Coordinates of C-alpha atoms in Angstrom, one line a residue:
M1 CA -7.7 46.7 -32.0
P2 CA -8.9 43.2 -32.5
V3 CA -8.1 42.0 -29.0
H4 CA -11.5 41.0 -27.8
V5 CA -10.7 37.3 -27.7
Q6 CA -7.4 37.8 -25.9
T7 CA -9.1 40.1 -23.4
C8 CA -11.5 37.2 -22.6
G9 CA -8.6 34.9 -22.2
L10 CA -6.8 37.4 -19.8
V11 CA -10.0 37.7 -17.7
L12 CA -10.2 33.9 -17.5
D13 CA -6.6 33.6 -16.4
I14 CA -7.0 36.3 -13.7
L15 CA -10.1 34.5 -12.4
L16 CA -8.2 31.2 -12.3
I17 CA -5.3 32.8 -10.4
Y18 CA -7.7 34.3 -7.9
F19 CA -9.6 31.0 -7.2
F20 CA -6.4 29.0 -7.2
L21 CA -4.6 31.2 -4.7
R22 CA -7.5 31.7 -2.3
H23 CA -7.3 28.1 -1.1
E24 CA -4.5 26.4 0.8
T25 CA -2.4 24.2 -1.4
V26 CA -0.5 21.1 -0.6
G27 CA 2.6 21.9 -2.6
L28 CA 2.5 19.0 -5.0
F29 CA 4.6 18.9 -8.1
S30 CA 1.5 19.2 -10.4
E31 CA 0.3 22.2 -8.3
R32 CA 3.6 24.0 -8.7
I33 CA 3.6 23.4 -12.5
F34 CA 0.0 24.4 -12.8
R35 CA 0.7 27.7 -10.9
M36 CA 3.7 28.4 -13.2
S37 CA 1.5 27.6 -16.3
L38 CA -1.1 30.1 -15.1
V39 CA 1.6 32.8 -14.8
V40 CA 3.3 32.0 -18.1
N41 CA -0.1 31.9 -19.9
T42 CA -1.2 35.2 -18.4
V43 CA 2.1 36.8 -19.4
C44 CA 1.6 35.3 -22.9
V45 CA -1.9 36.8 -23.3
V46 CA -0.7 40.2 -22.0
L47 CA 2.2 40.1 -24.5
D48 CA -0.3 39.0 -27.2
I49 CA -2.4 42.1 -26.6
L50 CA 0.7 44.4 -26.4
S51 CA 2.1 42.9 -29.6
V52 CA -1.2 43.6 -31.5
A53 CA -1.1 47.2 -30.1
A54 CA 2.5 47.6 -31.1
I55 CA 1.8 46.4 -34.7
V56 CA -1.3 48.6 -35.1
F57 CA 0.5 51.7 -33.8
R58 CA 4.0 50.8 -35.1
D59 CA 4.1 54.2 -36.9
F60 CA 4.1 55.8 -33.4
V61 CA 6.1 53.2 -31.5
P62 CA 9.9 52.7 -31.8
G63 CA 10.7 49.8 -34.1
I64 CA 13.0 48.1 -31.5
L65 CA 10.0 48.1 -29.0
V66 CA 7.7 46.6 -31.6
H67 CA 10.3 43.9 -32.4
G68 CA 10.9 43.3 -28.7
V69 CA 7.3 42.9 -27.7
C70 CA 6.4 40.7 -30.7
K71 CA 9.4 38.4 -30.1
L72 CA 8.7 38.1 -26.4
Y73 CA 5.2 37.1 -27.3
L74 CA 6.6 34.4 -29.6
V75 CA 8.9 33.2 -26.8
S76 CA 6.0 33.1 -24.4
L77 CA 4.1 30.9 -26.8
I78 CA 6.9 28.4 -26.7
G79 CA 6.9 28.7 -22.9
C80 CA 3.2 27.9 -22.7
S81 CA 3.6 24.7 -24.8
Y82 CA 6.7 23.8 -22.8
M83 CA 4.7 24.1 -19.5
G84 CA 2.1 21.7 -21.0
F85 CA 4.9 19.2 -21.8
L86 CA 6.4 19.7 -18.3
Y87 CA 3.0 19.1 -16.7
T88 CA 2.5 15.9 -18.7
S89 CA 6.0 14.5 -18.0
N90 CA 5.6 15.2 -14.3
D91 CA 3.2 12.3 -13.9
I92 CA 5.9 10.0 -15.3
R93 CA 8.3 9.7 -12.4
H94 CA 11.3 8.1 -14.3
L95 CA 11.1 11.0 -16.8
R96 CA 10.7 13.6 -14.1
E97 CA 13.8 12.3 -12.3
D98 CA 15.8 11.7 -15.5
E99 CA 18.3 14.6 -15.5
T100 CA 19.5 13.9 -19.0
F101 CA 16.0 13.9 -20.4
N102 CA 15.2 17.2 -18.6
R103 CA 18.4 18.8 -19.6
V104 CA 17.8 18.0 -23.3
I105 CA 14.2 19.5 -23.1
R106 CA 15.6 22.6 -21.4
I107 CA 18.3 23.0 -24.1
I108 CA 15.6 22.7 -26.8
L109 CA 13.6 25.4 -25.0
G110 CA 16.6 27.7 -24.6
L111 CA 17.8 27.3 -28.2
G112 CA 14.3 27.8 -29.5
A113 CA 13.9 31.0 -27.5
F114 CA 17.4 32.2 -28.5
F115 CA 16.8 31.8 -32.3
V116 CA 13.3 33.3 -32.1
L117 CA 14.9 36.4 -30.6
M118 CA 17.7 36.4 -33.2
L119 CA 15.8 35.6 -36.4
P120 CA 14.0 38.3 -38.5
I121 CA 10.3 39.1 -38.1
D122 CA 7.8 41.1 -40.1
Y123 CA 4.2 42.3 -39.6
Y124 CA 0.9 42.5 -41.4
H125 CA -1.9 44.8 -40.5
E126 CA -4.9 45.5 -42.7
G127 CA -8.3 46.2 -41.1
N128 CA -8.9 43.7 -38.3
V129 CA -6.2 41.3 -39.5
V130 CA -3.1 41.8 -37.4
Y131 CA -0.2 39.2 -37.2
S132 CA 3.5 38.8 -37.4
H133 CA 5.4 36.5 -39.9
G134 CA 8.9 35.7 -41.0
L135 CA 11.5 33.2 -39.8
A136 CA 11.0 33.9 -36.1
T137 CA 7.3 33.3 -36.3
G138 CA 7.8 30.2 -38.5
L139 CA 10.3 28.7 -35.9
T140 CA 7.7 29.3 -33.2
Y141 CA 5.1 27.4 -35.2
V142 CA 7.6 24.5 -35.3
I143 CA 8.8 24.4 -31.7
A144 CA 5.5 25.1 -29.9
P145 CA 3.5 22.4 -31.7
A146 CA 6.4 20.0 -31.2
F147 CA 6.0 20.4 -27.4
I148 CA 2.3 20.0 -27.7
I149 CA 2.5 16.9 -29.9
G150 CA 5.2 15.6 -27.5
S151 CA 2.7 15.9 -24.6
L152 CA 0.1 14.0 -26.6
V153 CA 2.6 11.3 -27.5
L154 CA 3.6 10.9 -23.8
T155 CA 0.0 10.2 -22.9
F156 CA 0.0 7.3 -25.3
T157 CA 3.5 5.9 -24.9
H158 CA 3.6 6.3 -21.1
G159 CA -0.1 6.4 -20.3
K160 CA 0.2 3.4 -17.9
Y161 CA 2.0 5.8 -15.5
M162 CA -1.1 8.1 -15.4
N163 CA -4.6 7.5 -14.2
A164 CA -7.2 7.5 -17.0
S165 CA -8.7 10.9 -15.9
R166 CA -5.4 12.7 -16.1
R167 CA -4.6 11.2 -19.5
N168 CA -7.9 12.3 -20.9
I169 CA -7.8 15.8 -19.5
I170 CA -4.3 16.4 -20.7
R171 CA -5.2 15.1 -24.2
A172 CA -8.2 17.5 -24.2
W173 CA -6.0 20.4 -23.2
M174 CA -3.4 19.7 -25.9
A175 CA -6.1 19.1 -28.5
L176 CA -7.7 22.5 -27.7
E177 CA -4.4 24.2 -28.1
I178 CA -3.7 22.5 -31.4
L179 CA -7.2 23.4 -32.6
A180 CA -6.8 27.1 -31.6
A181 CA -3.4 27.4 -33.3
T182 CA -4.7 25.7 -36.4
I183 CA -7.7 28.0 -36.7
Q184 CA -5.4 31.1 -36.1
F185 CA -2.9 29.8 -38.8
I186 CA -5.7 29.4 -41.3
F187 CA -7.6 32.5 -40.3
P188 CA -5.1 35.1 -39.1
Q189 CA -7.8 37.5 -38.1
L190 CA -9.0 35.0 -35.4
L191 CA -6.3 35.4 -32.7
L192 CA -7.4 32.4 -30.6
V193 CA -4.1 30.9 -29.3
G194 CA -4.1 32.8 -26.0
F195 CA -7.8 32.2 -25.4
G196 CA -7.3 28.5 -26.3
S197 CA -4.5 28.1 -23.7
A198 CA -6.7 29.8 -21.1
M199 CA -9.6 27.5 -21.8
G200 CA -7.2 24.5 -21.6
L201 CA -6.0 25.6 -18.2
F202 CA -9.6 26.2 -17.1
I203 CA -10.5 22.6 -18.0
L204 CA -7.4 21.4 -16.1
Y205 CA -8.3 23.5 -13.1
C206 CA -11.9 22.2 -13.0
E207 CA -11.0 18.5 -13.4
L208 CA -7.6 18.1 -11.8
E209 CA -6.1 21.1 -10.1
S210 CA -8.8 22.8 -8.2
P211 CA -7.6 22.7 -4.5
E212 CA -11.0 21.3 -3.6
V213 CA -10.0 18.1 -5.4
Y214 CA -7.5 17.4 -2.6
L215 CA -9.9 18.0 0.2
D216 CA -12.0 15.7 2.4
R217 CA -15.6 16.5 1.8
T218 CA -16.7 16.2 5.5
T219 CA -13.9 18.2 7.2
G220 CA -12.6 20.4 4.4
I221 CA -9.0 19.4 5.2
F222 CA -6.7 17.5 3.0
S223 CA -7.8 13.9 2.3
F224 CA -6.0 10.6 2.8
D225 CA -5.4 10.2 -1.0
T226 CA -3.8 13.6 -0.9
L227 CA -1.6 12.5 2.0
V228 CA -0.4 9.5 0.0
I229 CA 0.5 11.7 -3.0
Y230 CA 2.2 14.3 -0.7
L231 CA 4.2 11.7 1.2
K232 CA 5.4 10.1 -2.0
Q233 CA 6.6 13.5 -3.2
M234 CA 8.3 14.2 0.1
F235 CA 10.3 10.9 0.0
A236 CA 11.1 11.4 -3.7
E237 CA 12.6 14.8 -2.9
G238 CA 14.4 13.4 0.1
R239 CA 13.0 16.1 2.4
K240 CA 13.0 15.8 6.2
F241 CA 9.7 16.2 8.0
V242 CA 8.0 15.6 11.3
G243 CA 4.6 13.8 11.7
I244 CA 2.0 13.6 14.4
M245 CA -0.8 11.0 14.0
V246 CA -4.0 11.5 16.1
C247 CA -5.6 8.0 16.3
T248 CA -9.2 7.9 17.5
N249 CA -11.6 5.0 18.0
D250 CA -12.8 4.0 14.5
E251 CA -16.4 3.4 15.8
W252 CA -17.9 6.4 17.5
K253 CA -21.2 5.5 19.2
M254 CA -23.2 8.5 18.1
D255 CA -25.5 9.6 15.3
N256 CA -24.1 10.8 11.9
E257 CA -25.0 14.5 12.7
Q258 CA -23.1 14.6 15.9
E259 CA -20.1 12.7 14.4
S260 CA -19.9 15.3 11.6
R261 CA -20.0 18.1 14.2
I262 CA -17.2 16.5 16.2
L263 CA -15.1 15.8 13.1
L264 CA -15.4 19.4 12.1
E265 CA -14.5 20.6 15.6
I266 CA -11.4 18.4 15.7
S267 CA -10.3 19.3 12.3
E268 CA -10.7 23.1 12.9
Y269 CA -8.8 22.7 16.2
L270 CA -5.9 20.8 14.6
H271 CA -5.9 23.2 11.6
S272 CA -5.1 26.0 14.0
F273 CA -1.6 24.7 14.1
G274 CA -0.8 26.6 11.0
S275 CA 2.8 25.5 10.6
A276 CA 1.6 22.0 9.8
K277 CA -0.4 20.5 7.0
L278 CA -3.4 18.6 8.2
F279 CA -4.8 15.5 6.6
R280 CA -7.7 13.2 7.4
C281 CA -6.5 9.6 7.4
S282 CA -8.7 6.5 7.0
G283 CA -11.5 6.4 9.6
N284 CA -11.5 9.3 12.0
D285 CA -7.7 9.6 12.3
F286 CA -5.7 12.7 11.5
M287 CA -2.1 13.4 10.4
L288 CA -0.1 16.6 10.9
I289 CA 3.0 17.0 8.8
Y290 CA 5.6 19.6 9.7
D291 CA 7.6 20.4 6.7
G292 CA 9.7 23.5 7.6
E293 CA 12.9 24.6 6.0
E294 CA 14.4 24.6 9.5
Y295 CA 14.0 20.9 10.5
E296 CA 15.2 21.3 14.1
K297 CA 12.7 24.1 14.6
S298 CA 9.9 21.8 13.3
Q299 CA 10.9 19.1 15.8
I300 CA 10.7 21.5 18.7
E301 CA 7.5 23.0 17.6
S302 CA 5.8 19.7 16.9
A303 CA 6.8 18.3 20.3
I304 CA 5.3 21.3 22.0
N305 CA 2.1 21.1 19.9
L306 CA 1.8 17.4 20.7
D307 CA 1.5 18.1 24.4
V308 CA -1.1 20.8 23.7
I309 CA -3.1 18.5 21.5
K310 CA -3.0 15.7 24.1
A311 CA -4.3 18.1 26.7
R312 CA -7.2 19.2 24.4
F313 CA -8.3 15.6 23.9
G314 CA -8.6 15.3 27.6
Q315 CA -11.6 17.6 27.4
P316 CA -15.0 16.9 25.8
F317 CA -15.9 17.8 22.2
D318 CA -19.4 19.0 21.2
G319 CA -19.9 20.0 24.8
T320 CA -20.1 16.6 26.4
M321 CA -18.5 13.9 24.2
M322 CA -15.1 12.5 25.3
I323 CA -13.1 11.2 22.3
D324 CA -10.6 8.4 23.2
A325 CA -7.4 9.2 21.3
K326 CA -3.9 7.9 21.1
F327 CA -0.9 9.7 19.5
L328 CA 2.0 8.6 17.3
Y329 CA 4.9 11.0 17.2
I330 CA 7.4 10.6 14.3
P331 CA 10.1 13.2 14.8
D332 CA 12.2 12.0 11.8
A333 CA 10.5 10.6 8.7
R334 CA 13.8 8.9 7.7
I335 CA 12.7 5.9 9.8
A336 CA 11.0 4.9 6.6
T337 CA 12.3 4.7 3.1
D338 CA 9.1 5.5 1.2
C339 CA 5.5 6.4 1.6
D340 CA 4.1 2.9 1.9
E341 CA 6.6 2.0 4.6
Y342 CA 5.9 5.2 6.5
L343 CA 2.1 4.6 6.6
E344 CA 2.7 0.9 7.4
I345 CA 4.8 1.9 10.4
C346 CA 2.0 4.1 11.6
R347 CA -0.7 1.6 11.1
I348 CA 1.1 -1.3 12.8
N349 CA 2.1 0.8 15.8
K350 CA -1.4 2.1 16.1
D351 CA -2.8 -1.4 16.2
E352 CA -0.1 -2.5 18.7
M353 CA -0.9 0.2 21.3
D354 CA -2.7 -1.2 24.3
R355 CA -5.5 0.4 26.3
N356 CA -3.3 2.2 28.7
E357 CA -0.8 3.6 26.2
I358 CA -1.6 7.2 25.3
S359 CA 1.3 8.1 23.0
R360 CA 4.2 6.3 21.3
L361 CA 7.5 7.7 19.8
L362 CA 8.4 6.0 16.6
D363 CA 12.1 5.9 16.0
E364 CA 14.6 4.0 13.8
E365 CA 13.9 0.7 15.6
S366 CA 10.2 1.0 14.5
G367 CA 11.3 1.4 10.9
S368 CA 13.8 -1.4 10.9
H369 CA 11.2 -3.8 12.1
I370 CA 8.9 -2.9 9.2
R371 CA 11.8 -3.1 6.8
Q372 CA 12.6 -6.6 8.0
Q373 CA 9.0 -7.6 7.5
R374 CA 9.0 -6.2 4.0
Q375 CA 12.2 -8.0 3.2
I376 CA 10.7 -11.2 4.4
R377 CA 7.6 -10.5 2.3
S378 CA 9.9 -10.1 -0.8
E379 CA 11.6 -13.4 0.1
I380 CA 8.2 -15.1 0.3
V381 CA 7.0 -13.7 -3.0
E382 CA 10.3 -14.7 -4.7
A383 CA 10.3 -18.1 -3.0
L384 CA 6.8 -18.9 -4.3
A385 CA 7.8 -17.8 -7.8
E386 CA 11.1 -19.7 -7.8
N387 CA 10.0 -22.9 -6.0
R388 CA 12.0 -22.2 -2.9
V389 CA 9.2 -23.3 -0.6
Q390 CA 10.1 -26.6 1.1
V391 CA 8.3 -29.0 3.4
H392 CA 9.9 -30.6 6.5
F393 CA 8.3 -33.6 8.2
Q394 CA 8.2 -34.2 11.9
P395 CA 7.5 -37.9 12.6
I396 CA 4.6 -38.9 14.9
Y397 CA 4.9 -42.1 17.0
S398 CA 2.1 -44.5 17.8
I399 CA 2.4 -45.8 21.3
E400 CA 0.1 -48.8 20.5
E401 CA 1.9 -49.9 17.3
Q402 CA 5.4 -48.9 18.6
K403 CA 6.3 -47.3 15.3
F404 CA 5.9 -44.0 13.3
V405 CA 2.6 -43.9 11.5
S406 CA 2.3 -40.3 10.5
A407 CA 4.1 -37.0 10.3
E408 CA 3.3 -33.3 10.4
A409 CA 4.2 -31.4 7.2
L410 CA 5.8 -28.0 8.1
A411 CA 6.5 -25.1 5.8
R412 CA 10.1 -23.9 5.3
I413 CA 11.4 -21.2 2.9
I414 CA 14.9 -21.0 1.5
S415 CA 16.1 -17.4 1.2
S416 CA 17.7 -16.0 -1.9
E417 CA 21.0 -16.5 -0.1
G418 CA 20.3 -20.1 0.4
K419 CA 19.5 -19.8 4.1
L420 CA 16.5 -21.4 5.9
I421 CA 13.8 -19.0 7.0
M422 CA 11.9 -20.4 9.9
P423 CA 8.1 -20.3 10.2
G424 CA 8.3 -18.0 13.3
L425 CA 9.6 -15.3 11.0
F426 CA 7.7 -15.8 7.7
I427 CA 4.3 -17.1 8.9
P428 CA 3.2 -13.8 10.7
V429 CA 4.4 -11.8 7.7
A430 CA 2.6 -14.0 5.3
E431 CA -0.6 -13.6 7.3
E432 CA -0.1 -9.8 7.5
Y433 CA 0.3 -9.5 3.7
G434 CA -2.2 -12.1 2.6
L435 CA 0.3 -14.6 1.3
I436 CA -0.5 -17.4 3.7
D437 CA -3.1 -19.0 1.4
Q438 CA -0.5 -19.4 -1.4
I439 CA 2.0 -20.9 1.0
G440 CA -0.6 -23.3 2.4
E441 CA -1.6 -24.5 -1.0
R442 CA 2.0 -24.9 -2.1
V443 CA 2.8 -27.0 1.1
F444 CA -0.3 -29.1 0.4
E445 CA 0.8 -29.8 -3.1
I446 CA 4.3 -30.8 -2.0
T447 CA 3.0 -33.0 0.8
C448 CA 0.6 -34.9 -1.5
R449 CA 3.3 -35.3 -4.2
T450 CA 5.8 -36.6 -1.5
F451 CA 3.3 -39.1 -0.2
R452 CA 2.7 -40.6 -3.6
E453 CA 6.2 -40.3 -5.2
K454 CA 8.1 -41.6 -2.2
A455 CA 5.6 -44.4 -1.4
L456 CA 5.3 -43.3 2.2
K457 CA 2.4 -45.8 2.7
D458 CA 4.8 -48.6 2.1
M459 CA 7.1 -47.1 4.7
G460 CA 4.5 -47.3 7.4
I461 CA 3.0 -43.8 7.1
R462 CA -0.8 -44.0 6.9
Y463 CA -1.4 -40.2 6.6
L464 CA 0.4 -36.9 6.7
E465 CA -0.9 -33.9 8.7
V466 CA -1.1 -30.5 7.1
N467 CA -1.8 -27.3 8.9
L468 CA -4.7 -25.0 7.7
S469 CA -4.2 -21.3 8.3
V470 CA -7.0 -19.1 9.6
A471 CA -7.3 -17.4 6.2
Q472 CA -7.6 -20.8 4.5
C473 CA -10.4 -21.9 6.9
E474 CA -12.3 -18.7 6.0
N475 CA -12.1 -19.4 2.3
S476 CA -15.3 -20.9 1.0
R477 CA -13.5 -22.5 -1.9
L478 CA -11.0 -24.4 0.3
S479 CA -12.6 -27.8 -0.1
D480 CA -12.7 -27.4 -3.9
I481 CA -9.1 -26.3 -4.1
Y482 CA -7.8 -29.1 -1.9
N483 CA -9.9 -31.7 -3.8
R484 CA -8.4 -30.5 -7.1
I485 CA -4.9 -30.8 -5.7
M486 CA -5.5 -34.3 -4.4
E487 CA -6.9 -35.4 -7.7
Q488 CA -4.0 -33.7 -9.6
E489 CA -1.4 -35.5 -7.3
E490 CA -3.3 -38.8 -7.4
V491 CA -3.5 -39.0 -3.6
E492 CA -6.3 -40.7 -1.7
P493 CA -8.0 -38.2 0.7
T494 CA -7.7 -40.8 3.5
S495 CA -3.9 -40.1 3.3
I496 CA -4.4 -36.6 4.5
N497 CA -5.2 -35.2 7.9
L498 CA -5.9 -31.5 8.1
E499 CA -5.0 -29.6 11.3
I500 CA -7.2 -26.7 12.3
T501 CA -6.5 -24.3 15.2
E502 CA -9.1 -23.0 17.7
S503 CA -8.6 -19.5 16.5
S504 CA -9.6 -20.6 13.0
T505 CA -13.2 -21.0 14.0
L506 CA -13.8 -17.6 15.7
H507 CA -15.3 -15.6 12.8
Y508 CA -16.2 -18.0 10.0
R509 CA -17.4 -21.1 11.8
N510 CA -20.1 -21.9 9.2
I511 CA -17.6 -21.7 6.3
L512 CA -15.1 -23.9 8.2
L513 CA -17.7 -26.5 9.0
E514 CA -18.9 -26.6 5.4
N515 CA -15.3 -27.1 4.2
M516 CA -14.7 -29.8 6.9
N517 CA -17.8 -31.7 6.0
A518 CA -17.1 -31.5 2.3
L519 CA -13.5 -32.8 2.7
G520 CA -14.6 -35.3 5.3
R521 CA -17.0 -36.8 2.8
L522 CA -14.1 -37.3 0.5
G523 CA -12.2 -39.2 3.2
C524 CA -9.9 -36.5 4.8
S525 CA -9.6 -36.6 8.6
F526 CA -9.1 -33.6 11.0
S527 CA -7.0 -32.8 14.0
L528 CA -7.7 -30.0 16.5
D529 CA -4.2 -28.4 16.8
D530 CA -2.8 -26.4 19.7
F531 CA -5.4 -27.7 22.2
G532 CA -5.0 -26.0 25.5
T533 CA -3.9 -22.6 24.3
G534 CA -7.2 -21.0 23.3
E535 CA -10.7 -20.5 24.7
S536 CA -13.7 -22.8 24.9
N537 CA -11.6 -25.9 24.2
L538 CA -14.4 -28.3 25.0
N539 CA -16.8 -26.6 22.7
Y540 CA -14.4 -27.1 19.8
I541 CA -14.2 -30.8 20.5
V542 CA -18.0 -31.0 20.6
D543 CA -18.7 -28.8 17.6
M544 CA -15.9 -29.7 15.2
P545 CA -15.9 -33.1 13.3
V546 CA -12.3 -33.9 14.4
Q547 CA -10.8 -37.3 15.0
I548 CA -7.6 -36.3 16.7
V549 CA -6.9 -33.7 19.5
K550 CA -3.3 -32.4 19.7
F551 CA -2.1 -31.2 23.1
D552 CA 0.0 -28.1 22.7
R553 CA 3.6 -28.3 23.8
S554 CA 3.0 -25.7 26.6
M555 CA 0.2 -27.9 28.0
V556 CA 2.4 -31.0 27.9
Q557 CA 5.2 -29.2 29.7
D558 CA 2.9 -27.7 32.3
Y559 CA 1.8 -31.3 33.2
F560 CA 5.3 -31.9 34.7
V561 CA 5.6 -28.7 36.7
N562 CA 2.0 -27.8 37.8
D563 CA -0.2 -30.1 39.9
R564 CA -3.3 -28.3 38.8
A565 CA -2.4 -28.7 35.2
K566 CA -1.8 -32.4 35.8
T567 CA -5.2 -32.8 37.3
V568 CA -6.9 -30.9 34.5
M569 CA -5.0 -32.8 31.8
R570 CA -5.9 -36.2 33.3
A571 CA -9.6 -35.3 33.4
T572 CA -9.4 -33.9 29.8
V573 CA -7.8 -37.1 28.5
A574 CA -10.4 -39.2 30.1
M575 CA -13.2 -37.1 28.6
I576 CA -11.6 -37.1 25.1
K577 CA -11.1 -40.9 25.2
E578 CA -14.7 -41.4 26.2
I579 CA -15.8 -39.4 23.2
G580 CA -13.8 -41.7 21.1
L581 CA -11.1 -39.3 19.8
K582 CA -7.3 -39.9 19.6
I583 CA -4.8 -37.8 21.3
V584 CA -1.3 -36.5 20.2
A585 CA 1.1 -35.0 22.7
E586 CA 3.3 -32.4 21.2
G587 CA 6.7 -31.2 22.5
V588 CA 7.8 -34.5 24.2
E589 CA 11.5 -34.2 24.8
T590 CA 12.6 -36.8 27.3
K591 CA 12.1 -40.5 28.0
E592 CA 10.4 -39.6 31.3
Q593 CA 7.9 -37.5 29.5
L594 CA 7.2 -40.2 27.0
D595 CA 6.6 -42.7 29.8
A596 CA 4.3 -40.3 31.6
M597 CA 2.2 -39.6 28.4
E598 CA 1.9 -43.3 27.7
E599 CA 0.7 -43.9 31.3
L600 CA -1.8 -41.0 30.9
G601 CA -3.3 -42.7 27.9
V602 CA -2.1 -40.5 25.0
D603 CA -2.1 -42.3 21.7
Y604 CA 0.6 -40.6 19.7
I605 CA 3.8 -38.7 20.5
Q606 CA 5.4 -35.9 18.6
G607 CA 8.5 -34.1 19.7
Y608 CA 12.3 -33.7 19.8
Y609 CA 12.6 -36.9 21.9
F610 CA 12.2 -38.8 18.6
S611 CA 13.0 -36.2 16.0
K612 CA 13.0 -32.6 15.0
P613 CA 11.3 -31.7 11.7
L614 CA 13.4 -33.3 8.9
A615 CA 14.0 -32.4 5.3
E616 CA 12.4 -34.9 2.9
K617 CA 15.6 -36.9 2.3
D618 CA 16.4 -37.1 6.0
F619 CA 12.8 -38.1 6.8
L620 CA 13.0 -41.0 4.4
S621 CA 16.2 -42.2 5.9
F622 CA 14.7 -41.9 9.4
L623 CA 11.8 -44.1 8.4
E624 CA 14.0 -46.7 6.8
V625 CA 15.8 -47.1 10.1
K626 CA 13.1 -46.5 12.7
N627 CA 10.3 -48.4 10.9
K628 CA 12.8 -51.1 9.7
V629 CA 11.7 -50.5 6.1
A630 CA 13.4 -52.7 3.5

């Protein structure tokens, strides 16, 4: 019998099954479909060999058996091509979850199999040439290629939903099957279809579906990338699961060889909890996921395991090395709505844990806080896109001139519902998600435009103060960006005072100084904001080219309730005045406080005694009255 090629394909399939099953699998969609494809293709090759045998020995085999084996082989061919289509569409989530689309595909598969079984079939055998023909075979050669071509089409029409590697491998797989079928169609004596499918699966295994693709190289457990894929699938399926995150110090003070030994020891120990899937997260953190069918049982088991794991980390690894670890316990994954939110909850809570906190239970409240942050983030992004960022101005009063000579520009965001979102809510979120630069630049544009268009100089305002975020101070292009905006809005740099905070200079002092010097040469002035709340206050005054020092509200309020604070503040004012800098007192709320600050020698007053931050229209009206502007 001419079944040498099919036998090679069968051996290849059996080897693939062996190597695939000998490793632990994650349970991803693609893994499941690949496993099913291996089974279907193996059955197809076996039926191919049996059908050749049945045709060759049909004089000795009952006709119904010959028909049955040959038609089952044809059905299995359709099944193989269908599995390829299913594997391809699995990467395209909206198709995978589209019930109508999947129902239509299954109907095509079912009807195809039904008609192949019902339609007539005939056989040809002469020498080494053995094949079947007839309407059943013809229909198979229509439906099977249709699924294969459909898979190829998906990689082009929906390729943006797949990474480049998967697209190319799937295309190679389908091309190999088409080539094998074409050769067999032209040369019937070359029975290559089964072997071609096996070769395609072999390529798929080597490039995409080998279990080792999902493993971390150092520890041999599942990698962080695999965790992300797995969590996305879990949330997509709506499955309940329990998580334990083991958080270790990111910087172990040891050589690479010892670090590898300890990582292996930790991973082998955690892997002993066989009911959980173990993943290595970023750095030297680990995540255990309990995904049992009995959710309540998983909760009990994970809670017991957590206590055992905590006790183990109280003992040394590698003989002598103690590993400082903290633990996050997530008994119900439904505190998050998706993978990104789940990982974000873990990351933020890990960062928030203090030195004395060993473990933390993450509950619904933990999730609601992150969801609120993500909602605010969406509001920020939409507000930037839809011009819903506003600027309010808080007037600053000159004691010497007895009028308002400047104002601080403060960012405000209008929500999609038309409500005002205050900075205390959106500023931390903007900093967390890297949006603070965009907000800062938008506020600066609006401030410059307002100064020019509303002729604030004619209303007694010599300059406007604009806050610089920490991220902006660390941007080496800050001076170029702000210079471009001032030129675009036709505003003199002398009309702008930029406020920096003490924390702004902690990490990128050289970049900040370069930006300040460049903007200073243009004519911008600088204020040191929040003076009295950070460290090394005097050093900032000495090192930074600032012209104004702004006493923080808390420092001003302490002056009236704390004798020590009063003494320190008097000495500080004297020193700053001797250097030649001006002083703004923030948070002044009463006439008594105003008089005290004036007596102390403060130059400018900012606070609710005169005005809260005002929208542009109200700010202009305020100036018309208070500065007696015509």
